[in-house]
JSON list of C-alpha atoms in Angstrom, two decimals:
[
{"chain": "A", "resi": 1, "resn": "MET", "atom": "CA", "xyz": [-5.45, 14.68, -20.70]},
{"chain": "A", "resi": 2, "resn": "PRO", "atom": "CA", "xyz": [-8.88, 15.67, -20.87]},
{"chain": "A", "resi": 3, "resn": "ALA", "atom": "CA", "xyz": [-10.56, 17.93, -18.14]},
{"chain": "A", "resi": 4, "resn": "ASP", "atom": "CA", "xyz": [-12.39, 16.20, -15.59]},
{"chain": "A", "resi": 5, "resn": "PRO", "atom": "CA", "xyz": [-15.81, 16.71, -14.46]},
{"chain": "A", "resi": 6, "resn": "SER", "atom": "CA", "xyz": [-16.93, 17.31, -10.99]},
{"chain": "A", "resi": 7, "resn": "PRO", "atom": "CA", "xyz": [-17.32, 13.97, -8.93]},
{"chain": "A", "resi": 8, "resn": "ARG", "atom": "CA", "xyz": [-20.31, 13.76, -6.67]},
{"chain": "A", "resi": 9, "resn": "VAL", "atom": "CA", "xyz": [-21.31, 10.85, -4.73]},
{"chain": "A", "resi": 10, "resn": "ALA", "atom": "CA", "xyz": [-25.09, 11.24, -4.38]},
{"chain": "A", "resi": 11, "resn": "GLY", "atom": "CA", "xyz": [-28.07, 9.76, -2.58]},
{"chain": "A", "resi": 12, "resn": "GLU", "atom": "CA", "xyz": [-30.79, 8.11, -4.63]},
{"chain": "A", "resi": 13, "resn": "THR", "atom": "CA", "xyz": [-33.02, 10.86, -4.42]},
{"chain": "A", "resi": 14, "resn": "SER", "atom": "CA", "xyz": [-30.88, 13.56, -5.42]},
{"chain": "A", "resi": 15, "resn": "ALA", "atom": "CA", "xyz": [-29.16, 11.68, -8.17]},
{"chain": "A", "resi": 16, "resn": "ARG", "atom": "CA", "xyz": [-32.51, 11.06, -9.78]},
{"chain": "A", "resi": 17, "resn": "ARG", "atom": "CA", "xyz": [-33.04, 14.77, -10.18]},
{"chain": "A", "resi": 18, "resn": "ALA", "atom": "CA", "xyz": [-29.93, 15.18, -12.75]},
{"chain": "A", "resi": 19, "resn": "GLY", "atom": "CA", "xyz": [-32.56, 14.46, -15.65]},
{"chain": "A", "resi": 20, "resn": "ALA", "atom": "CA", "xyz": [-33.64, 11.56, -17.83]},
{"chain": "A", "resi": 21, "resn": "PRO", "atom": "CA", "xyz": [-30.85, 9.38, -18.97]},
{"chain": "A", "resi": 22, "resn": "GLN", "atom": "CA", "xyz": [-29.71, 9.27, -22.82]},
{"chain": "A", "resi": 23, "resn": "ARG", "atom": "CA", "xyz": [-28.21, 5.91, -22.71]},
{"chain": "A", "resi": 24, "resn": "SER", "atom": "CA", "xyz": [-28.10, 3.18, -19.82]},
{"chain": "A", "resi": 25, "resn": "THR", "atom": "CA", "xyz": [-25.64, 0.33, -19.81]},
{"chain": "A", "resi": 26, "resn": "THR", "atom": "CA", "xyz": [-25.03, -2.36, -17.17]},
{"chain": "A", "resi": 27, "resn": "SER", "atom": "CA", "xyz": [-21.97, -4.27, -16.76]},
{"chain": "A", "resi": 28, "resn": "PRO", "atom": "CA", "xyz": [-20.11, -6.45, -13.89]},
{"chain": "A", "resi": 29, "resn": "SER", "atom": "CA", "xyz": [-18.31, -4.42, -11.55]},
{"chain": "A", "resi": 30, "resn": "PRO", "atom": "CA", "xyz": [-14.55, -4.11, -11.85]},
{"chain": "A", "resi": 31, "resn": "SER", "atom": "CA", "xyz": [-12.68, -6.44, -9.53]},
{"chain": "A", "resi": 32, "resn": "GLY", "atom": "CA", "xyz": [-12.59, -5.47, -5.82]},
{"chain": "A", "resi": 33, "resn": "ALA", "atom": "CA", "xyz": [-15.92, -3.48, -6.28]},
{"chain": "A", "resi": 34, "resn": "GLY", "atom": "CA", "xyz": [-18.58, -4.23, -3.64]},
{"chain": "A", "resi": 35, "resn": "ALA", "atom": "CA", "xyz": [-21.62, -4.24, -5.95]},
{"chain": "A", "resi": 36, "resn": "SER", "atom": "CA", "xyz": [-22.45, -6.95, -8.15]},
{"chain": "A", "resi": 37, "resn": "ALA", "atom": "CA", "xyz": [-22.86, -4.69, -11.08]},
{"chain": "A", "resi": 38, "resn": "VAL", "atom": "CA", "xyz": [-22.32, -1.22, -12.37]},
{"chain": "A", "resi": 39, "resn": "GLU", "atom": "CA", "xyz": [-25.08, 0.78, -14.25]},
{"chain": "A", "resi": 40, "resn": "VAL", "atom": "CA", "xyz": [-23.95, 3.70, -16.11]},
{"chain": "A", "resi": 41, "resn": "ARG", "atom": "CA", "xyz": [-26.55, 6.27, -17.33]},
{"chain": "A", "resi": 42, "resn": "ARG", "atom": "CA", "xyz": [-25.49, 8.93, -19.71]},
{"chain": "A", "resi": 43, "resn": "SER", "atom": "CA", "xyz": [-27.57, 12.44, -19.57]},
{"chain": "A", "resi": 44, "resn": "ALA", "atom": "CA", "xyz": [-27.61, 15.17, -22.17]},
{"chain": "A", "resi": 45, "resn": "ARG", "atom": "CA", "xyz": [-28.62, 17.35, -19.37]},
{"chain": "A", "resi": 46, "resn": "ARG", "atom": "CA", "xyz": [-25.65, 16.63, -17.29]},
{"chain": "A", "resi": 47, "resn": "ARG", "atom": "CA", "xyz": [-22.71, 18.89, -18.13]},
{"chain": "A", "resi": 48, "resn": "ARG", "atom": "CA", "xyz": [-19.95, 18.38, -16.05]},
{"chain": "A", "resi": 49, "resn": "THR", "atom": "CA", "xyz": [-20.86, 16.43, -12.69]},
{"chain": "A", "resi": 50, "resn": "VAL", "atom": "CA", "xyz": [-20.56, 12.56, -12.07]},
{"chain": "A", "resi": 51, "resn": "SER", "atom": "CA", "xyz": [-22.58, 11.03, -9.53]},
{"chain": "A", "resi": 52, "resn": "ALA", "atom": "CA", "xyz": [-22.99, 7.52, -8.13]},
{"chain": "A", "resi": 53, "resn": "TYR", "atom": "CA", "xyz": [-25.45, 5.89, -5.69]},
{"chain": "A", "resi": 54, "resn": "ARG", "atom": "CA", "xyz": [-26.28, 2.17, -4.72]},
{"chain": "A", "resi": 55, "resn": "GLU", "atom": "CA", "xyz": [-29.43, 0.59, -5.87]},
{"chain": "A", "resi": 56, "resn": "GLY", "atom": "CA", "xyz": [-30.10, -2.76, -4.25]},
{"chain": "A", "resi": 57, "resn": "ASP", "atom": "CA", "xyz": [-27.14, -5.05, -5.25]},
{"chain": "A", "resi": 58, "resn": "ARG", "atom": "CA", "xyz": [-25.93, -2.52, -8.09]},
{"chain": "A", "resi": 59, "resn": "THR", "atom": "CA", "xyz": [-24.31, 0.70, -8.29]},
{"chain": "A", "resi": 60, "resn": "VAL", "atom": "CA", "xyz": [-25.63, 3.42, -10.54]},
{"chain": "A", "resi": 61, "resn": "VAL", "atom": "CA", "xyz": [-23.14, 5.93, -11.97]},
{"chain": "A", "resi": 62, "resn": "LEU", "atom": "CA", "xyz": [-24.50, 9.10, -13.67]},
{"chain": "A", "resi": 63, "resn": "ILE", "atom": "CA", "xyz": [-22.38, 10.75, -16.50]},
{"chain": "A", "resi": 64, "resn": "PRO", "atom": "CA", "xyz": [-22.41, 13.53, -19.02]},
{"chain": "A", "resi": 65, "resn": "ALA", "atom": "CA", "xyz": [-23.53, 12.19, -22.52]},
{"chain": "A", "resi": 66, "resn": "ARG", "atom": "CA", "xyz": [-20.66, 13.34, -24.28]},
{"chain": "A", "resi": 67, "resn": "MET", "atom": "CA", "xyz": [-17.99, 11.64, -22.19]},
{"chain": "A", "resi": 68, "resn": "SER", "atom": "CA", "xyz": [-15.86, 9.30, -24.08]},
{"chain": "A", "resi": 69, "resn": "GLU", "atom": "CA", "xyz": [-15.82, 5.59, -23.46]},
{"chain": "A", "resi": 70, "resn": "ALA", "atom": "CA", "xyz": [-12.11, 5.92, -21.93]},
{"chain": "A", "resi": 71, "resn": "GLU", "atom": "CA", "xyz": [-13.55, 8.64, -19.52]},
{"chain": "A", "resi": 72, "resn": "GLU", "atom": "CA", "xyz": [-16.44, 6.55, -18.87]},
{"chain": "A", "resi": 73, "resn": "GLN", "atom": "CA", "xyz": [-14.21, 3.55, -17.59]},
{"chain": "A", "resi": 74, "resn": "ARG", "atom": "CA", "xyz": [-11.87, 5.95, -15.56]},
{"chain": "A", "resi": 75, "resn": "TRP", "atom": "CA", "xyz": [-14.95, 7.54, -13.82]},
{"chain": "A", "resi": 76, "resn": "VAL", "atom": "CA", "xyz": [-16.78, 4.29, -12.93]},
{"chain": "A", "resi": 77, "resn": "ASN", "atom": "CA", "xyz": [-13.49, 3.36, -11.22]},
{"chain": "A", "resi": 78, "resn": "VAL", "atom": "CA", "xyz": [-13.21, 6.57, -9.45]},
{"chain": "A", "resi": 79, "resn": "MET", "atom": "CA", "xyz": [-16.94, 6.53, -8.32]},
{"chain": "A", "resi": 80, "resn": "LEU", "atom": "CA", "xyz": [-16.52, 3.01, -6.86]},
{"chain": "A", "resi": 81, "resn": "ASP", "atom": "CA", "xyz": [-13.66, 3.98, -4.82]},
{"chain": "A", "resi": 82, "resn": "LYS", "atom": "CA", "xyz": [-15.41, 7.27, -3.51]},
{"chain": "A", "resi": 83, "resn": "LEU", "atom": "CA", "xyz": [-18.60, 5.09, -2.42]},
{"chain": "A", "resi": 84, "resn": "ALA", "atom": "CA", "xyz": [-16.35, 2.36, -0.84]},
{"chain": "A", "resi": 85, "resn": "ALA", "atom": "CA", "xyz": [-14.55, 5.28, 1.17]},
{"chain": "A", "resi": 86, "resn": "GLN", "atom": "CA", "xyz": [-17.76, 6.90, 2.20]},
{"chain": "A", "resi": 87, "resn": "GLU", "atom": "CA", "xyz": [-19.20, 3.57, 3.35]},
{"chain": "A", "resi": 88, "resn": "SER", "atom": "CA", "xyz": [-16.23, 2.72, 5.41]},
{"chain": "A", "resi": 89, "resn": "LYS", "atom": "CA", "xyz": [-17.01, 3.22, 9.00]},
{"chain": "A", "resi": 90, "resn": "ARG", "atom": "CA", "xyz": [-14.06, 1.66, 10.60]},
{"chain": "A", "resi": 91, "resn": "LEU", "atom": "CA", "xyz": [-10.88, 3.97, 11.16]},
{"chain": "A", "resi": 92, "resn": "LEU", "atom": "CA", "xyz": [-7.46, 2.32, 12.11]},
{"chain": "A", "resi": 93, "resn": "GLY", "atom": "CA", "xyz": [-5.88, 3.69, 15.22]},
{"chain": "A", "resi": 94, "resn": "ASP", "atom": "CA", "xyz": [-2.21, 3.74, 15.57]},
{"chain": "A", "resi": 95, "resn": "ALA", "atom": "CA", "xyz": [-2.23, 0.11, 17.24]},
{"chain": "A", "resi": 96, "resn": "GLU", "atom": "CA", "xyz": [-4.24, -1.17, 14.31]},
{"chain": "A", "resi": 97, "resn": "LEU", "atom": "CA", "xyz": [-2.18, 0.50, 11.89]},
{"chain": "A", "resi": 98, "resn": "ALA", "atom": "CA", "xyz": [0.95, -0.98, 13.20]},
{"chain": "A", "resi": 99, "resn": "GLU", "atom": "CA", "xyz": [-0.75, -4.37, 13.13]},
{"chain": "A", "resi": 100, "resn": "ARG", "atom": "CA", "xyz": [-1.65, -3.88, 9.71]},
{"chain": "A", "resi": 101, "resn": "ALA", "atom": "CA", "xyz": [1.90, -3.11, 8.80]},
{"chain": "A", "resi": 102, "resn": "GLY", "atom": "CA", "xyz": [3.12, -6.31, 10.21]},
{"chain": "A", "resi": 103, "resn": "GLN", "atom": "CA", "xyz": [0.65, -8.15, 8.06]},
{"chain": "A", "resi": 104, "resn": "LEU", "atom": "CA", "xyz": [1.49, -6.47, 4.89]},
{"chain": "A", "resi": 105, "resn": "SER", "atom": "CA", "xyz": [5.25, -7.39, 5.79]},
{"chain": "A", "resi": 106, "resn": "ASP", "atom": "CA", "xyz": [4.65, -11.03, 6.12]},
{"chain": "A", "resi": 107, "resn": "GLN", "atom": "CA", "xyz": [2.55, -11.08, 3.12]},
{"chain": "A", "resi": 108, "resn": "TYR", "atom": "CA", "xyz": [4.60, -9.30, 0.70]},
{"chain": "A", "resi": 109, "resn": "PHE", "atom": "CA", "xyz": [8.20, -9.19, 2.15]},
{"chain": "A", "resi": 110, "resn": "GLY", "atom": "CA", "xyz": [8.35, -12.42, 4.17]},
{"chain": "A", "resi": 111, "resn": "GLY", "atom": "CA", "xyz": [8.40, -10.58, 7.39]},
{"chain": "A", "resi": 112, "resn": "ARG", "atom": "CA", "xyz": [11.81, -8.69, 6.51]},
{"chain": "A", "resi": 113, "resn": "ALA", "atom": "CA", "xyz": [10.53, -5.15, 7.11]},
{"chain": "A", "resi": 114, "resn": "ARG", "atom": "CA", "xyz": [9.59, -4.79, 10.72]},
{"chain": "A", "resi": 115, "resn": "PRO", "atom": "CA", "xyz": [9.04, -1.31, 11.64]},
{"chain": "A", "resi": 116, "resn": "GLU", "atom": "CA", "xyz": [9.46, 0.04, 15.30]},
{"chain": "A", "resi": 117, "resn": "SER", "atom": "CA", "xyz": [6.67, 2.44, 15.14]},
{"chain": "A", "resi": 118, "resn": "VAL", "atom": "CA", "xyz": [3.70, 3.03, 12.71]},
{"chain": "A", "resi": 119, "resn": "ARG", "atom": "CA", "xyz": [1.25, 5.87, 13.42]},
{"chain": "A", "resi": 120, "resn": "TRP", "atom": "CA", "xyz": [-1.06, 8.68, 12.04]},
{"chain": "A", "resi": 121, "resn": "VAL", "atom": "CA", "xyz": [0.40, 12.18, 11.74]},
{"chain": "A", "resi": 122, "resn": "THR", "atom": "CA", "xyz": [-1.02, 15.49, 10.84]},
{"chain": "A", "resi": 123, "resn": "ASN", "atom": "CA", "xyz": [1.49, 17.34, 9.62]},
{"chain": "A", "resi": 124, "resn": "GLN", "atom": "CA", "xyz": [2.26, 15.76, 6.22]},
{"chain": "A", "resi": 125, "resn": "ASN", "atom": "CA", "xyz": [0.36, 17.84, 3.74]},
{"chain": "A", "resi": 126, "resn": "THR", "atom": "CA", "xyz": [2.51, 17.26, 0.89]},
{"chain": "A", "resi": 127, "resn": "ARG", "atom": "CA", "xyz": [3.36, 13.71, 1.17]},
{"chain": "A", "resi": 128, "resn": "TRP", "atom": "CA", "xyz": [1.10, 10.55, 2.02]},
{"chain": "A", "resi": 129, "resn": "GLY", "atom": "CA", "xyz": [3.80, 8.82, 3.93]},
{"chain": "A", "resi": 130, "resn": "SER", "atom": "CA", "xyz": [7.32, 8.81, 5.27]},
{"chain": "A", "resi": 131, "resn": "CYS", "atom": "CA", "xyz": [9.67, 6.59, 6.71]},
{"chain": "A", "resi": 132, "resn": "THR", "atom": "CA", "xyz": [13.05, 7.04, 8.76]},
{"chain": "A", "resi": 133, "resn": "PRO", "atom": "CA", "xyz": [14.92, 3.71, 8.15]},
{"chain": "A", "resi": 134, "resn": "ALA", "atom": "CA", "xyz": [17.59, 4.30, 10.83]},
{"chain": "A", "resi": 135, "resn": "GLU", "atom": "CA", "xyz": [14.89, 4.59, 13.46]},
{"chain": "A", "resi": 136, "resn": "GLY", "atom": "CA", "xyz": [12.48, 2.02, 11.75]},
{"chain": "A", "resi": 137, "resn": "SER", "atom": "CA", "xyz": [9.59, 4.69, 12.08]},
{"chain": "A", "resi": 138, "resn": "ILE", "atom": "CA", "xyz": [6.77, 4.80, 9.62]},
{"chain": "A", "resi": 139, "resn": "ARG", "atom": "CA", "xyz": [4.47, 7.74, 9.36]},
{"chain": "A", "resi": 140, "resn": "LEU", "atom": "CA", "xyz": [1.03, 8.14, 7.61]},
{"chain": "A", "resi": 141, "resn": "SER", "atom": "CA", "xyz": [-0.80, 11.32, 6.58]},
{"chain": "A", "resi": 142, "resn": "HIS", "atom": "CA", "xyz": [-4.22, 11.76, 8.20]},
{"chain": "A", "resi": 143, "resn": "ARG", "atom": "CA", "xyz": [-5.44, 12.54, 4.58]},
{"chain": "A", "resi": 144, "resn": "LEU", "atom": "CA", "xyz": [-5.43, 9.01, 3.86]},
{"chain": "A", "resi": 145, "resn": "GLN", "atom": "CA", "xyz": [-8.08, 8.17, 6.67]},
{"chain": "A", "resi": 146, "resn": "GLY", "atom": "CA", "xyz": [-11.31, 7.04, 4.94]},
{"chain": "A", "resi": 147, "resn": "MET", "atom": "CA", "xyz": [-9.76, 6.26, 1.60]},
{"chain": "A", "resi": 148, "resn": "PRO", "atom": "CA", "xyz": [-10.28, 2.99, 0.27]},
{"chain": "A", "resi": 149, "resn": "GLU", "atom": "CA", "xyz": [-8.39, 0.13, 2.31]},
{"chain": "A", "resi": 150, "resn": "TYR", "atom": "CA", "xyz": [-6.35, -1.00, -0.73]},
{"chain": "A", "resi": 151, "resn": "VAL", "atom": "CA", "xyz": [-4.89, 2.74, -1.16]},
{"chain": "A", "resi": 152, "resn": "VAL", "atom": "CA", "xyz": [-3.95, 2.94, 2.93]},
{"chain": "A", "resi": 153, "resn": "ASP", "atom": "CA", "xyz": [-2.33, -0.66, 2.18]},
{"chain": "A", "resi": 154, "resn": "TYR", "atom": "CA", "xyz": [-0.30, 0.64, -0.77]},
{"chain": "A", "resi": 155, "resn": "VAL", "atom": "CA", "xyz": [1.05, 3.52, 1.19]},
{"chain": "A", "resi": 156, "resn": "LEU", "atom": "CA", "xyz": [2.24, 1.09, 4.13]},
{"chain": "A", "resi": 157, "resn": "VAL", "atom": "CA", "xyz": [3.74, -1.05, 1.50]},
{"chain": "A", "resi": 158, "resn": "HIS", "atom": "CA", "xyz": [5.57, 1.65, 0.03]},
{"chain": "A", "resi": 159, "resn": "GLU", "atom": "CA", "xyz": [7.16, 2.72, 3.38]},
{"chain": "A", "resi": 160, "resn": "LEU", "atom": "CA", "xyz": [7.64, -0.87, 4.44]},
{"chain": "A", "resi": 161, "resn": "ALA", "atom": "CA", "xyz": [9.56, -1.38, 1.35]},
{"chain": "A", "resi": 162, "resn": "HIS", "atom": "CA", "xyz": [11.75, 1.84, 2.43]},
{"chain": "A", "resi": 163, "resn": "LEU", "atom": "CA", "xyz": [13.01, -0.13, 5.39]},
{"chain": "A", "resi": 164, "resn": "LEU", "atom": "CA", "xyz": [14.75, -2.70, 3.07]},
{"chain": "A", "resi": 165, "resn": "VAL", "atom": "CA", "xyz": [15.75, -0.20, 0.23]},
{"chain": "A", "resi": 166, "resn": "PRO", "atom": "CA", "xyz": [16.03, 3.63, 1.19]},
{"chain": "A", "resi": 167, "resn": "GLY", "atom": "CA", "xyz": [15.77, 5.01, -2.32]},
{"chain": "A", "resi": 168, "resn": "HIS", "atom": "CA", "xyz": [13.42, 4.92, -5.56]},
{"chain": "A", "resi": 169, "resn": "GLY", "atom": "CA", "xyz": [15.61, 2.75, -7.52]},
{"chain": "A", "resi": 170, "resn": "PRO", "atom": "CA", "xyz": [14.99, -0.21, -9.48]},
{"chain": "A", "resi": 171, "resn": "ARG", "atom": "CA", "xyz": [15.34, -2.43, -6.44]},
{"chain": "A", "resi": 172, "resn": "PHE", "atom": "CA", "xyz": [12.62, -0.45, -4.81]},
{"chain": "A", "resi": 173, "resn": "TRP", "atom": "CA", "xyz": [10.13, -0.56, -7.57]},
{"chain": "A", "resi": 174, "resn": "HIS", "atom": "CA", "xyz": [10.78, -4.37, -8.13]},
{"chain": "A", "resi": 175, "resn": "LEU", "atom": "CA", "xyz": [9.74, -4.76, -4.25]},
{"chain": "A", "resi": 176, "resn": "LEU", "atom": "CA", "xyz": [6.45, -2.96, -4.79]},
{"chain": "A", "resi": 177, "resn": "GLU", "atom": "CA", "xyz": [5.76, -5.27, -7.72]},
{"chain": "A", "resi": 178, "resn": "ALA", "atom": "CA", "xyz": [4.67, -7.90, -4.97]},
{"chain": "A", "resi": 179, "resn": "TYR", "atom": "CA", "xyz": [1.58, -5.55, -4.05]},
{"chain": "A", "resi": 180, "resn": "PRO", "atom": "CA", "xyz": [-0.96, -6.14, -6.85]},
{"chain": "A", "resi": 181, "resn": "ARG", "atom": "CA", "xyz": [-2.85, -3.08, -6.55]},
{"chain": "A", "resi": 182, "resn": "THR", "atom": "CA", "xyz": [0.01, -0.63, -6.74]},
{"chain": "A", "resi": 183, "resn": "GLU", "atom": "CA", "xyz": [-0.95, 0.83, -10.20]},
{"chain": "A", "resi": 184, "resn": "ARG", "atom": "CA", "xyz": [-4.58, 1.50, -9.33]},
{"chain": "A", "resi": 185, "resn": "ALA", "atom": "CA", "xyz": [-3.65, 2.91, -5.93]},
{"chain": "A", "resi": 186, "resn": "ARG", "atom": "CA", "xyz": [-1.13, 5.42, -7.40]},
{"chain": "A", "resi": 187, "resn": "GLY", "atom": "CA", "xyz": [-3.63, 6.34, -10.03]},
{"chain": "A", "resi": 188, "resn": "TYR", "atom": "CA", "xyz": [-6.23, 6.83, -7.16]},
{"chain": "A", "resi": 189, "resn": "LEU", "atom": "CA", "xyz": [-3.89, 9.07, -5.37]},
{"chain": "A", "resi": 190, "resn": "GLU", "atom": "CA", "xyz": [-2.74, 11.08, -8.39]},
{"chain": "A", "resi": 191, "resn": "GLY", "atom": "CA", "xyz": [-6.47, 11.84, -8.87]},
{"chain": "A", "resi": 192, "resn": "VAL", "atom": "CA", "xyz": [-6.91, 13.29, -5.58]},
{"chain": "A", "resi": 193, "resn": "VAL", "atom": "CA", "xyz": [-3.67, 15.68, -5.94]},
{"chain": "A", "resi": 194, "resn": "ALA", "atom": "CA", "xyz": [-4.86, 16.78, -9.45]},
{"chain": "A", "resi": 195, "resn": "ALA", "atom": "CA", "xyz": [-8.54, 17.39, -8.09]},
{"chain": "A", "resi": 196, "resn": "GLY", "atom": "CA", "xyz": [-7.21, 19.51, -5.35]},
{"chain": "A", "resi": 197, "resn": "ARG", "atom": "CA", "xyz": [-5.23, 21.73, -7.57]},
{"chain": "A", "resi": 198, "resn": "LEU", "atom": "CA", "xyz": [-8.42, 22.64, -9.60]},
{"chain": "A", "resi": 199, "resn": "PRO", "atom": "CA", "xyz": [-10.01, 25.76, -8.52]},
{"chain": "A", "resi": 200, "resn": "HIS", "atom": "CA", "xyz": [-13.06, 24.69, -10.33]},
{"chain": "A", "resi": 201, "resn": "LEU", "atom": "CA", "xyz": [-13.68, 21.42, -12.78]},
{"chain": "A", "resi": 202, "resn": "PRO", "atom": "CA", "xyz": [-14.86, 22.49, -16.28]},
{"chain": "A", "resi": 203, "resn": "THR", "atom": "CA", "xyz": [-17.00, 20.49, -18.62]},
{"chain": "A", "resi": 204, "resn": "ALA", "atom": "CA", "xyz": [-15.77, 17.20, -19.83]},
{"chain": "A", "resi": 205, "resn": "ARG", "atom": "CA", "xyz": [-14.76, 16.96, -23.37]},
{"chain": "A", "resi": 206, "resn": "GLU", "atom": "CA", "xyz": [-14.00, 14.25, -25.55]},
{"chain": "A", "resi": 207, "resn": "GLU", "atom": "CA", "xyz": [-10.60, 12.88, -25.78]}
]
């Protein structure tokens, strides 16, 4: 997999200082994005950073000119997620988190997964969530706070599924197929983990 450029969600003023775009394309935003359209601007002066900002009813994403089409699409999705997380002002408390878990259980598992407790914890730095089926308890890492709602929902659904199937066998993954954004949420979390392991992010290169 090619090395990733550095992501940066910028305000409009700072984003425009990146240099004149070499190429600009506009397309409808991916499903679930808040803006009605996405404009991608390629710049020869931009070496390794990716920036994004809202401009009216569209989202502008600035990328290095030499980035491949596949990298472009991936980074558009990443930056839309980052903007959505940045713009989200509402953080769920423990009571709201438990209520949300109940809603997700009803929606995807017919209400069969009923946790006794659902809460945020600050001592899970290597896991996004955990579940103790014998106690019916679910714990989510505080690192998820501020991430897109569908990502938090995925972790909740993942832990709810463990109340029904403790391990990660075929039955467990079959349960998760009910949640339509499983793959996208897993990709988002994998990207967060990968970015955290890099001391610095080198210039993007063609695939």
